Coordinates of C-alpha atoms and ligand atoms in Angstrom, one line a residue:
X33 CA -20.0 27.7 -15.3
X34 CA -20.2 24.1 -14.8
X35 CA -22.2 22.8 -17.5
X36 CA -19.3 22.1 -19.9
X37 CA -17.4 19.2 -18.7
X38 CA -19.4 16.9 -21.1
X39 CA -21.7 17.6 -24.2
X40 CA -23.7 15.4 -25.5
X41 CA -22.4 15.4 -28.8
X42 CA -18.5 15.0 -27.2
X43 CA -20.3 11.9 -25.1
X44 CA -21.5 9.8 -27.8
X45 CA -18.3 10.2 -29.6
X46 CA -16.2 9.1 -26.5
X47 CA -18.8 5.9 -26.2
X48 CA -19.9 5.1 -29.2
X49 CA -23.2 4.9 -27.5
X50 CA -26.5 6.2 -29.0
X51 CA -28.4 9.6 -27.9
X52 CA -31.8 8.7 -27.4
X53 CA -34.7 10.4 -25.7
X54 CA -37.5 7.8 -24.4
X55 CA -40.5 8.5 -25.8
X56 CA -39.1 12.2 -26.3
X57 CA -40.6 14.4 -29.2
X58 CA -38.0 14.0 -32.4
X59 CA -38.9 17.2 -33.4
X60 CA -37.9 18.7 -30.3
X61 CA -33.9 16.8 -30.4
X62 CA -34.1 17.3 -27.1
X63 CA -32.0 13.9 -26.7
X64 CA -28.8 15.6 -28.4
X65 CA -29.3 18.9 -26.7
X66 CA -27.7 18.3 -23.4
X67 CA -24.7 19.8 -21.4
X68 CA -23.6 17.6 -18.5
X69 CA -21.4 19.9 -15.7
X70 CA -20.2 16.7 -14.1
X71 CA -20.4 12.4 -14.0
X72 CA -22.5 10.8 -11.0
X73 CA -22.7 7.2 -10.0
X74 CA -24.6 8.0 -7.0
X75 CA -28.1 9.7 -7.1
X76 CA -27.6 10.8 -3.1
X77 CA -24.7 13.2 -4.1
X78 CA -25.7 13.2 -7.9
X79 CA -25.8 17.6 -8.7
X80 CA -28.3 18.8 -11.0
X81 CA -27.1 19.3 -14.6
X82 CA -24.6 16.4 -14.0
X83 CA -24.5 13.1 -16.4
X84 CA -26.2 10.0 -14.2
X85 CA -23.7 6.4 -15.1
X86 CA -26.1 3.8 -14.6
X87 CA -23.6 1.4 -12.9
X88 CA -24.7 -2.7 -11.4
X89 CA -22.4 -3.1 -8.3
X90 CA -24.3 -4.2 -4.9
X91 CA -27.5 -2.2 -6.9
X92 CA -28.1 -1.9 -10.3
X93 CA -28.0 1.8 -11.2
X94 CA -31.1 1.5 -13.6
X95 CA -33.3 1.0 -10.8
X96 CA -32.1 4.6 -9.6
X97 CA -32.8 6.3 -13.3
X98 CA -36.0 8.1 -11.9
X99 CA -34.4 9.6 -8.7
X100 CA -31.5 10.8 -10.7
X101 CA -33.8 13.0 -13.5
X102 CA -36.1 14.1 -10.6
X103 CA -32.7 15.2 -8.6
X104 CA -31.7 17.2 -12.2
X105 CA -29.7 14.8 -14.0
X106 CA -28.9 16.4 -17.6
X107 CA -28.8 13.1 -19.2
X108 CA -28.1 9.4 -18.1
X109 CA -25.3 6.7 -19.4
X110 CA -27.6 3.5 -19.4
X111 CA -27.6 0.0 -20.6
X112 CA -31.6 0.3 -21.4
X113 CA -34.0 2.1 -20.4
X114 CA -36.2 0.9 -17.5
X115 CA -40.4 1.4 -17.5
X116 CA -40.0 4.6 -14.8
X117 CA -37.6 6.6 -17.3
X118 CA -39.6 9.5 -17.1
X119 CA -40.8 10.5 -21.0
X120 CA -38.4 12.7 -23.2
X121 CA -35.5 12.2 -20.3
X122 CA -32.0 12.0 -22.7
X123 CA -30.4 9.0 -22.9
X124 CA -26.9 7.7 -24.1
X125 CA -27.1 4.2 -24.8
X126 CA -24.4 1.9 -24.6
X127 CA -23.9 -1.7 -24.3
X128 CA -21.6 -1.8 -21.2
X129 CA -22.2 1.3 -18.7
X130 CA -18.8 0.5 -17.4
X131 CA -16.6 0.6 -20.6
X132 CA -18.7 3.5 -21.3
X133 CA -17.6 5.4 -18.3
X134 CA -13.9 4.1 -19.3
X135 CA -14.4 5.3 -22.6
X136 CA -15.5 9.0 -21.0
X137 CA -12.4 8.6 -19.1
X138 CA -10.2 7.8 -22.3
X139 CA -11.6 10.9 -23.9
X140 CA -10.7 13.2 -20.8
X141 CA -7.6 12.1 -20.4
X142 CA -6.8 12.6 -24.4
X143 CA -7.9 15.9 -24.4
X144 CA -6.3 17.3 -21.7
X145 CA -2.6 18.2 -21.6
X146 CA -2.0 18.6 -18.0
X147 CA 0.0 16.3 -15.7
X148 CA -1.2 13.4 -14.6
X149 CA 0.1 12.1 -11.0
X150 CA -1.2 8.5 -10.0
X151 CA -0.5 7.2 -6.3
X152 CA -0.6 3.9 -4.9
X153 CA 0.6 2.3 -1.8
X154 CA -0.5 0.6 1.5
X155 CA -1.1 3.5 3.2
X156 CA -0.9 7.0 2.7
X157 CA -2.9 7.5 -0.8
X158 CA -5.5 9.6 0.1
X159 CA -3.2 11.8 2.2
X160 CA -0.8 12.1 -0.5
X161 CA -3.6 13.0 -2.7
X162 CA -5.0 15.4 -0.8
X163 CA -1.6 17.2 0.0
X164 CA -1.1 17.2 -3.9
X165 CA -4.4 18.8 -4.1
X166 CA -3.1 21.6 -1.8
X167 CA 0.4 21.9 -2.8
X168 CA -0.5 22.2 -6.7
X169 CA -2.7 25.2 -6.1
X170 CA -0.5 27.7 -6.8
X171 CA 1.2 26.5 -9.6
X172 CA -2.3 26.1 -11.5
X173 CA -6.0 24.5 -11.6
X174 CA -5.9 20.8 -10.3
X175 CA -8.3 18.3 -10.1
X176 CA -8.3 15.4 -8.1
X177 CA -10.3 12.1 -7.3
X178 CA -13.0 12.8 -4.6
X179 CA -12.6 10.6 -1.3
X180 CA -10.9 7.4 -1.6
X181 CA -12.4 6.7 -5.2
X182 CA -9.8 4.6 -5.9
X183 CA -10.8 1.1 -7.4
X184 CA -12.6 -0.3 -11.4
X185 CA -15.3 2.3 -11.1
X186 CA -13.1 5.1 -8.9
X187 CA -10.4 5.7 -10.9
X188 CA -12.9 6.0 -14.1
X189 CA -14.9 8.2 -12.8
X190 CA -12.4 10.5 -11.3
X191 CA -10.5 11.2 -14.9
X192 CA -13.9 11.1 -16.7
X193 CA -14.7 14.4 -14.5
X194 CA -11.1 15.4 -15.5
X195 CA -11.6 19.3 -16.7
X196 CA -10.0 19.8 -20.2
X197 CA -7.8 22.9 -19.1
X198 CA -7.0 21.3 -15.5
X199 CA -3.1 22.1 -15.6
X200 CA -2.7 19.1 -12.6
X201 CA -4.8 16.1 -12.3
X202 CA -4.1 13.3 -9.0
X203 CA -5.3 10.1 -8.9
X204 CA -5.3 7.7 -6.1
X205 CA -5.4 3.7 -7.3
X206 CA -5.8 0.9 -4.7
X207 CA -6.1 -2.7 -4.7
X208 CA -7.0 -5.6 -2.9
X209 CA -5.5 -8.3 -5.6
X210 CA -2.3 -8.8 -7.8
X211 CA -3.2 -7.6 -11.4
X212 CA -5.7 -4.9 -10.1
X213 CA -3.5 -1.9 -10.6
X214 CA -2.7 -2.6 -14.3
X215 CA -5.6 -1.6 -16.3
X216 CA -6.3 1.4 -13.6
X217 CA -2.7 3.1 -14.2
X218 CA -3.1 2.0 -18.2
X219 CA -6.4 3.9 -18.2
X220 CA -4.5 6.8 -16.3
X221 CA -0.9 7.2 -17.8
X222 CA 0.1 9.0 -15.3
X223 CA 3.4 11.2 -16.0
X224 CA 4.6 10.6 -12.3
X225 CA 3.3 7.6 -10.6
X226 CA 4.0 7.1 -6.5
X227 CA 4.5 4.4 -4.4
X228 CA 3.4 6.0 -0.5
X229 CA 4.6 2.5 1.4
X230 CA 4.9 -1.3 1.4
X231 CA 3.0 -3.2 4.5
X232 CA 1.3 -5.7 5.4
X233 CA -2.1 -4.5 4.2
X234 CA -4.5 -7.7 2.8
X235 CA -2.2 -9.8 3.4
X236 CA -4.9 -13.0 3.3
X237 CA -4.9 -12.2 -0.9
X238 CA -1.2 -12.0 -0.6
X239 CA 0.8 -14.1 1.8
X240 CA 3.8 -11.9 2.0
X241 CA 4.5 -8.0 1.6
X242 CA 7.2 -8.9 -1.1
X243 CA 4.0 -10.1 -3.5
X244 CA 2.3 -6.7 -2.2
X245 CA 5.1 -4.8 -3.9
X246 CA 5.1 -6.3 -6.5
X247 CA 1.3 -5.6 -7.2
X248 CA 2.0 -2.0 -6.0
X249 CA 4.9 -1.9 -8.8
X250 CA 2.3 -2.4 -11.5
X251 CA 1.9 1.1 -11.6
X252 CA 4.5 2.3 -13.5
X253 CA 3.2 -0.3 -16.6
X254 CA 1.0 3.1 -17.2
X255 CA 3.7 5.5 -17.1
X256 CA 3.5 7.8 -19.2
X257 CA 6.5 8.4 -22.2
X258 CA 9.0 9.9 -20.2
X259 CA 7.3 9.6 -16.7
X260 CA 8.7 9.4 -13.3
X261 CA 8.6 7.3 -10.3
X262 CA 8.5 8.7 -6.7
X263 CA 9.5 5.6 -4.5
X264 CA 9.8 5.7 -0.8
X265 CA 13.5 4.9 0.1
X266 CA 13.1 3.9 3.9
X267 CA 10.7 0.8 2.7
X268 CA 12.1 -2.9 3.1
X269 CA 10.9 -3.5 -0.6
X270 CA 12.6 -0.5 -1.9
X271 CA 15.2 -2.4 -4.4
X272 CA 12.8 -4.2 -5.5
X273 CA 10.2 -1.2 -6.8
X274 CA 13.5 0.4 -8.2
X275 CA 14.1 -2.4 -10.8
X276 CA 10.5 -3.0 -11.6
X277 CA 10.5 1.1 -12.2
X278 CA 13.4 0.6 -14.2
X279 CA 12.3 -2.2 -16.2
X280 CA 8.9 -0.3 -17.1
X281 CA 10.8 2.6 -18.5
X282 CA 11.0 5.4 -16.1
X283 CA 12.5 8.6 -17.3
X284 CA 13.2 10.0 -14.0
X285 CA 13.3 8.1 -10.4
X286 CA 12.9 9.9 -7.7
X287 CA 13.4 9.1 -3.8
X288 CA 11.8 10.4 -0.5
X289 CA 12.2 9.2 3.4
X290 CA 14.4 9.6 6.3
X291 CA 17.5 7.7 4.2
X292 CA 20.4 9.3 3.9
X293 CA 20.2 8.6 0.1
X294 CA 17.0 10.0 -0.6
X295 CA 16.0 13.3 -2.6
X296 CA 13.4 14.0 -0.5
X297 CA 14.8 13.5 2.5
X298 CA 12.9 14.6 6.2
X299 CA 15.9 15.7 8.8
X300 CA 14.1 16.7 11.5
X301 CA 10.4 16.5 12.3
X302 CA 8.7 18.2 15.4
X303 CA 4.9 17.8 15.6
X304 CA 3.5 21.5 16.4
X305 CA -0.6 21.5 17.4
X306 CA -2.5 20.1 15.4
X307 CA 0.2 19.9 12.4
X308 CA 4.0 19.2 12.1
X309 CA 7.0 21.5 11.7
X310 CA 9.5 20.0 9.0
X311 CA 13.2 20.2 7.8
X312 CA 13.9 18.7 4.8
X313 CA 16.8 17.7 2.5
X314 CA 15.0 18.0 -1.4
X315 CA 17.8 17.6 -3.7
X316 CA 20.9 18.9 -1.6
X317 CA 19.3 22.1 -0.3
X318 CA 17.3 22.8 3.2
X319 CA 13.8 23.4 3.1
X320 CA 11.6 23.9 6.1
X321 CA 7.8 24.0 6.0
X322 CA 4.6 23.5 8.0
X323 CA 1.8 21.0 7.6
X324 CA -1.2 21.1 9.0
X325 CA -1.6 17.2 9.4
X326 CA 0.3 15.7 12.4
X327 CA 2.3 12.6 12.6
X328 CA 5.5 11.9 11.3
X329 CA 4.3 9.3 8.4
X330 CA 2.3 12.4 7.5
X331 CA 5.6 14.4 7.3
X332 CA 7.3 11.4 5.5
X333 CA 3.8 11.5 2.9
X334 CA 4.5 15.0 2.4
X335 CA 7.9 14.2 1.1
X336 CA 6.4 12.1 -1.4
X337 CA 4.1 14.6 -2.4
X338 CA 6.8 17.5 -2.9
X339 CA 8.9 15.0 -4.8
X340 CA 6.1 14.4 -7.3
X341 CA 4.9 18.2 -7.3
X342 CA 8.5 18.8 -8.4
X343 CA 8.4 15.9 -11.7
X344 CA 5.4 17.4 -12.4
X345 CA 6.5 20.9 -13.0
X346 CA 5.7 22.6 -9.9
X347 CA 8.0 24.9 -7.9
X348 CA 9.0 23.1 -4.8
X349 CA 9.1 25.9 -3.0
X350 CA 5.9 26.9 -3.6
X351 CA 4.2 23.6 -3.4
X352 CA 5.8 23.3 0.7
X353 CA 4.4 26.6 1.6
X354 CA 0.8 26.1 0.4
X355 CA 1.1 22.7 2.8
X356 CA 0.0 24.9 6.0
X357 CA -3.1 25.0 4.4
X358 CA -3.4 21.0 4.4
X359 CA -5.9 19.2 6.9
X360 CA -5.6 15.5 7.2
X361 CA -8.8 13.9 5.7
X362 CA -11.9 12.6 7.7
X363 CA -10.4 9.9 10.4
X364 CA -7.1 10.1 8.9
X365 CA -5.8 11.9 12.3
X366 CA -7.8 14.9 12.8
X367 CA -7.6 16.7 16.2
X368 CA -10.9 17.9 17.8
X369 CA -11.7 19.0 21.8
X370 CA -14.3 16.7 22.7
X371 CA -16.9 18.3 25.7
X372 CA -17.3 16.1 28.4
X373 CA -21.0 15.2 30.6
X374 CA -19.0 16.6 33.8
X375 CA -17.6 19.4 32.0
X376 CA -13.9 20.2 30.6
X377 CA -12.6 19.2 27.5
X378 CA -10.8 16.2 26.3
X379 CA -8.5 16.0 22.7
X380 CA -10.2 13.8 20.1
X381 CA -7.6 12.1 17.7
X382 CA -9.8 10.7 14.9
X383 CA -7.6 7.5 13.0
X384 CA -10.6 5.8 12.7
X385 CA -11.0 5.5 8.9
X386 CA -9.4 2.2 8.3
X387 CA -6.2 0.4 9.7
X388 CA -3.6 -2.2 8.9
X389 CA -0.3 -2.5 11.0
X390 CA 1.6 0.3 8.9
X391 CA -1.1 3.0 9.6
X392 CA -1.7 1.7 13.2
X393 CA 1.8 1.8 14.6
X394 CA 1.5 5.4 12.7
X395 CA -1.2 6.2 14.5
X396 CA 0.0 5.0 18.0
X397 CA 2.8 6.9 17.8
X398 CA 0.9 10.1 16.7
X399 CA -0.3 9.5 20.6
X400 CA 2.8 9.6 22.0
X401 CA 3.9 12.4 20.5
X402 CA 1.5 14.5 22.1
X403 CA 1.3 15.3 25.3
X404 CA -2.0 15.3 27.2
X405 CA -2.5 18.5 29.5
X406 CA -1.9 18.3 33.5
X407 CA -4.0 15.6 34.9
X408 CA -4.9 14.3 31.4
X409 CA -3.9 10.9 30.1
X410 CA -3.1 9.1 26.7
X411 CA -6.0 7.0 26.0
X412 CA -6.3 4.3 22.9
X413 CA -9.3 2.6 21.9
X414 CA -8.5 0.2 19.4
X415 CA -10.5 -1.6 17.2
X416 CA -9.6 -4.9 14.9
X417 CA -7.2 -5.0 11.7
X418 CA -9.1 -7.1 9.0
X419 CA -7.9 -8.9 6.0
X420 CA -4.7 -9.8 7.6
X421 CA -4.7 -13.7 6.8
X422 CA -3.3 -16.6 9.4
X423 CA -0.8 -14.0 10.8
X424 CA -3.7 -11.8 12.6
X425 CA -3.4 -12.6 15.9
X426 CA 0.4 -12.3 16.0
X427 CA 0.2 -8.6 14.3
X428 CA -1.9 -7.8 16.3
X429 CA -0.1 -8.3 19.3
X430 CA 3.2 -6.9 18.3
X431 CA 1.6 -3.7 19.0
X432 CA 2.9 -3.8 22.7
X433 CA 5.5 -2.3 22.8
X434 CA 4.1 0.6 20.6
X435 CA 1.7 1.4 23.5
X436 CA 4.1 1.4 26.0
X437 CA 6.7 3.4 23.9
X438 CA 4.0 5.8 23.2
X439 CA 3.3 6.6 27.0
X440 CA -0.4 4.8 26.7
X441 CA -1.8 5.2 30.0
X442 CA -5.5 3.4 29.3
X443 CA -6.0 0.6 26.6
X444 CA -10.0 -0.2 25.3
X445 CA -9.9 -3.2 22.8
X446 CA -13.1 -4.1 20.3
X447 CA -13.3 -7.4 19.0
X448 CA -11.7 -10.9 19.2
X449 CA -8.3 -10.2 17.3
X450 CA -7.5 -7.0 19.9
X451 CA -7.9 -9.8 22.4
X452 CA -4.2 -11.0 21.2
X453 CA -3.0 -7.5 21.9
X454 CA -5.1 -7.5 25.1
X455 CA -3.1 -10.2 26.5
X456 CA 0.3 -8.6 26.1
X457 CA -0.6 -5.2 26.7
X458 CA 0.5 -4.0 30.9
X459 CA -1.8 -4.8 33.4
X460 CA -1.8 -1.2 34.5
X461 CA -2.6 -0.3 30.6
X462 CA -5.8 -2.3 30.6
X463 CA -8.6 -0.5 31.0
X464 CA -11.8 -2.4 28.6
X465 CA -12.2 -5.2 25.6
X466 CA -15.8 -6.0 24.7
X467 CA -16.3 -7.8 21.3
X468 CA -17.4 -4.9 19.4
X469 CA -16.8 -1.5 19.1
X470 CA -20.3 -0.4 20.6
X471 CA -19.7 -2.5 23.8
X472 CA -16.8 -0.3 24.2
X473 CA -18.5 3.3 23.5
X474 CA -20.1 3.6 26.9
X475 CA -17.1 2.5 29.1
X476 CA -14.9 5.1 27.1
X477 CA -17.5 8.2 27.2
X478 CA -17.4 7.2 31.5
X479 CA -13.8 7.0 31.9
X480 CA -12.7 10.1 29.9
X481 CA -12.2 13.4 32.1
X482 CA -10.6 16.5 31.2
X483 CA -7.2 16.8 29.8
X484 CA -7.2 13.1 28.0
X485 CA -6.2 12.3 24.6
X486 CA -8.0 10.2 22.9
X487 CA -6.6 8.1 20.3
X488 CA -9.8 5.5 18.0
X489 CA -8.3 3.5 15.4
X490 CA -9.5 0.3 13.9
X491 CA -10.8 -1.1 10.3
X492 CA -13.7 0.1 8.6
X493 CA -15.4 -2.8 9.2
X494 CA -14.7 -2.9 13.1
X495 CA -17.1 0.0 13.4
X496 CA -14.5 2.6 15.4
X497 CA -16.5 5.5 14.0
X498 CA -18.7 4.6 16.0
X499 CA -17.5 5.4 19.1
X500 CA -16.2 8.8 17.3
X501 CA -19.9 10.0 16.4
X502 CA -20.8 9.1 19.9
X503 CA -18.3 11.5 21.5
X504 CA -18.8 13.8 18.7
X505 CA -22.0 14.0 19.7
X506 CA -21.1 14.8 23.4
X507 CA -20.7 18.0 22.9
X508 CA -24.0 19.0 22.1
X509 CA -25.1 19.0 25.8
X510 CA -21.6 20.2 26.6
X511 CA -21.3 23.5 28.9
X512 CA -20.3 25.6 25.2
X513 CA -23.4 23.9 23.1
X514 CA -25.5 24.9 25.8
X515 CA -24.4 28.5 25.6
X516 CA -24.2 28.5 22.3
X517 CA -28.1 27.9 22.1
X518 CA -28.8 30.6 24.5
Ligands
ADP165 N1 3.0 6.6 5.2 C1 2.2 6.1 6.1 N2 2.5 5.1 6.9 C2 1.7 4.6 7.9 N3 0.5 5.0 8.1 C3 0.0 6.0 7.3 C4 0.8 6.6 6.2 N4 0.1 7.5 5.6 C5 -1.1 7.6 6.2 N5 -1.2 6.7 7.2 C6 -2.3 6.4 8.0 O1 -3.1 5.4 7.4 C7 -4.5 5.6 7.5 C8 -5.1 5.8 6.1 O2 -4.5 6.9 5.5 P1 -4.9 7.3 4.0 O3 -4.1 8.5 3.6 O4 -6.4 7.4 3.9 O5 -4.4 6.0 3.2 P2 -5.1 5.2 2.1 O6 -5.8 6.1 1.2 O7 -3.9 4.5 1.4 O8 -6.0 4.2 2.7 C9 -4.6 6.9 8.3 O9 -4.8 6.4 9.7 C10 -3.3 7.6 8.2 O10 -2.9 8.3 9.3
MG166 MG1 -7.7 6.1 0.4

């Protein structure tokens, strides 16, 4: 059953709003009838029976009232109600759709009495989420924000779909400016609160990573009474999030990393396939587990995410073994065989959702810890780090010596910024720049033969993903498409 996350009776409460039904019968009450199974922003993924939020953010929400009734909508969260409203659709009618969905959130949040784990952090949230997600299965029902919903609309929406008997809620809180964090984590009051990692991520709102710590910090202003911080002990900042953890009133302060001093400490990592083999220190005692996300950051994330499972109740134990089952989100360093025009196979290492220099030395090492099959080579195509203020071009080329410690045996660059890194990368290394990402796609697809490993990494915005749809797409004239189809 799915239709009780909201009633309409429990909505209006929450918001204050009114239940109205446009032009609807009010003989029929058909406007305080409704159930709502879930909360949509979105009419493309919008479910039937869930409640439609009629948010303005590049669109205005209203104009997509009609599309969400005709896709099933049980009711809608509105500002007014435009001419298309089809008749006798129910309404809740507030004055600010956005409080209103904070408001829903409010309400979630006060009547559920599971845990509530918030993480922040340049890089690392979503992961950390999504291992939370897997490690917290045994130990009960969890719920945690879809995709990367992490910003003013995000985090509401993710708690306002909070289930009231969840026993583990996770929510992931980003931020691109000082000051962001503080409502978000007050809205949450989270009973464990993570920091993943300080680095330079938008540093062009920042200036240095010191400023971005402190804006990370802000999370534990929503700790709840008697909450914990999980802080990563390796980071240059460290000291700092301590005190500001401290000052906000954490109960418990816990530590994970490769630190002699941390709880949570990672011994010995070994990547294994297409996940990692770890030994661990967690509060004195050994622990070895599996993941099923390579990369050692994602070994050092899963640290993080034991340490909070453990505030939060959960048996350690428990929570390390269900990490086998834990696959690194969409371009977050998933491992695929590619099929190539002339036949064989190459590895596809998809980093291509997003990059700053953290997540990129990350992922360039992920490259060289794998070793390409006989004849095969390490290949990284690279596309631009955005938002990183007047220090871009010198970021970007402090990457050399990553590619040449990491055994890179071709180098493709995409845009003006990667030419920095163009220019100290080896001659031997070089092997294409253009000044976007779909110059590059061809000149990849032609070079690649069997046995390669390719690594595609960039920002968003650089349009990386590209190139990964295109040799996605590959292998659908590929020698095992072929037979498949036969
Ligand atoms: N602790 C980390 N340090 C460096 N890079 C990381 C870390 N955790 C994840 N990454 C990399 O950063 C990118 C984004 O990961 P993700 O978990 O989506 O982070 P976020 O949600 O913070 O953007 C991926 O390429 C991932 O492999
Ligand atoms: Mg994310």
């Amino acid at each position: 059953m799915t239709s009780g996350l909201w009633t309409a009776y429990e909505a209006a409460a929450a918001t204050g709003g009114a239940l109205c039904a446009r032009g609807g019968d009010p003989d029929r009450w058909i406007a305080e009838e409704w159930a709502a199974g879930g909360v949509s922003i979105d009419t493309r993924t919008l479910k039937k029976g869930e409640m439609f939020v009629a948010l303005k953010d590049v669109r205005d929400g209203h104009d997509f009232l009609a599309a969400a009734f005709a896709k099933g909508a049980s009711a809608a969260l509105v500002e007014r109600a435009p001419d298309d409203t089809p008749e006798g659709a129910p309404l809740l009618l507030v004055p600010d759709a956005l409080e209103g969905l904070r408001d829903l959130a409010r309400a979630a949040r006060l009547r559920n009495f599971g845990k509530r784990i918030a993480v922040t952090g340049s890089a690392g949230k979503t992961s950390v989420k999504e291992m939370l997600r897997c490690a917290l299965a045994p130990s009960g029902e969890v719920h945690a924000s879809d995709k990367s919903y992490n910003n003013h609309w995000g985090v509401p929406l993710s708690l306002a779909r909070l289930p009231m008997r969840a026993e583990f809620s996770v929510f992931e809180i980003g931020m691109n400016h000082a000051g962001e964090i503080t409502p978000l984590t007050r809205l949450v009051a989270p009973h464990v609160a993570i920091i993943t990692t300080v680095a330079q991520a938008h540093l062009e709102f920042f200036g240095t990573t010191e400023k971005i710590a402190e804006a990370k910090a802000e999370i534990f202003l929503g700790l709840s009474k008697g909450g914990a911080a999980i802080l990563p002990r390796d980071n240059e900042h460290y000291a700092l999030l301590l005190r500001r953890a401290e000052e906000a009133g954490a109960a418990r302060i816990l530590t994970f990393g490769e630190d002699p001093e941390a709880d949570f400490r990672l011994m010995d990592y070994a990547i294994d396939g297409e996940g990692g083999l770890i030994k661990a220190s967690v509060r004195g005692a050994p622990l070895a587990y599996r993941i099923g996300a390579p990369g050692r950051h994602q070994a050092i994330n899963s640290l993080a995410a034991l340490a909070a499972a453990f505030a939060a109740g959960a048996s350690i134990e428990r929570a390390a073994r269900a990490l086998r089952r834990h696959r690194p989100a969409e371009g977050r360093g998933a491992r695929r065989a590619i099929h190539l025009p002339r036949g064989g196979e190459a590895i596809l290492v998809d980093e291509s959702y997003n990059a700053n220099p953290a997540s990129m030395a990350a992922a360039i090492a992920l490259l060289g810890a794998q070793k390409p099959e006989r004849g095969g080579r390490r290949v990284a195509v690279l596309g631009e780090m955005l938002e990183l203020g007047p220090d871009a071009p010198a970021l970007h080329a402090e990457l050399a010596p990553a590619l040449v410690a990491a055994g890179v045996d071709r180098l493709y660059v995409a845009g003006d910024l990667m030419r920095h890194l163009w220019e100290k990368a080896p001659a031997e290394m070089r092997a294409g720049a253009a000044s976007s990402a779909a110059g590059l796609a061809e000149a990849v697809i032609a070079d690649l033969r069997a046995g390669d490993i390719v690594m595609i990494k960039g920002s968003n915005a650089s349009k990386v993903s590209e190139i990964v749809r295109r040799l996605d797409d590959l292998g659908e004239t590929g020698p095992r498409a072929r037979a498949g189809g036969e």
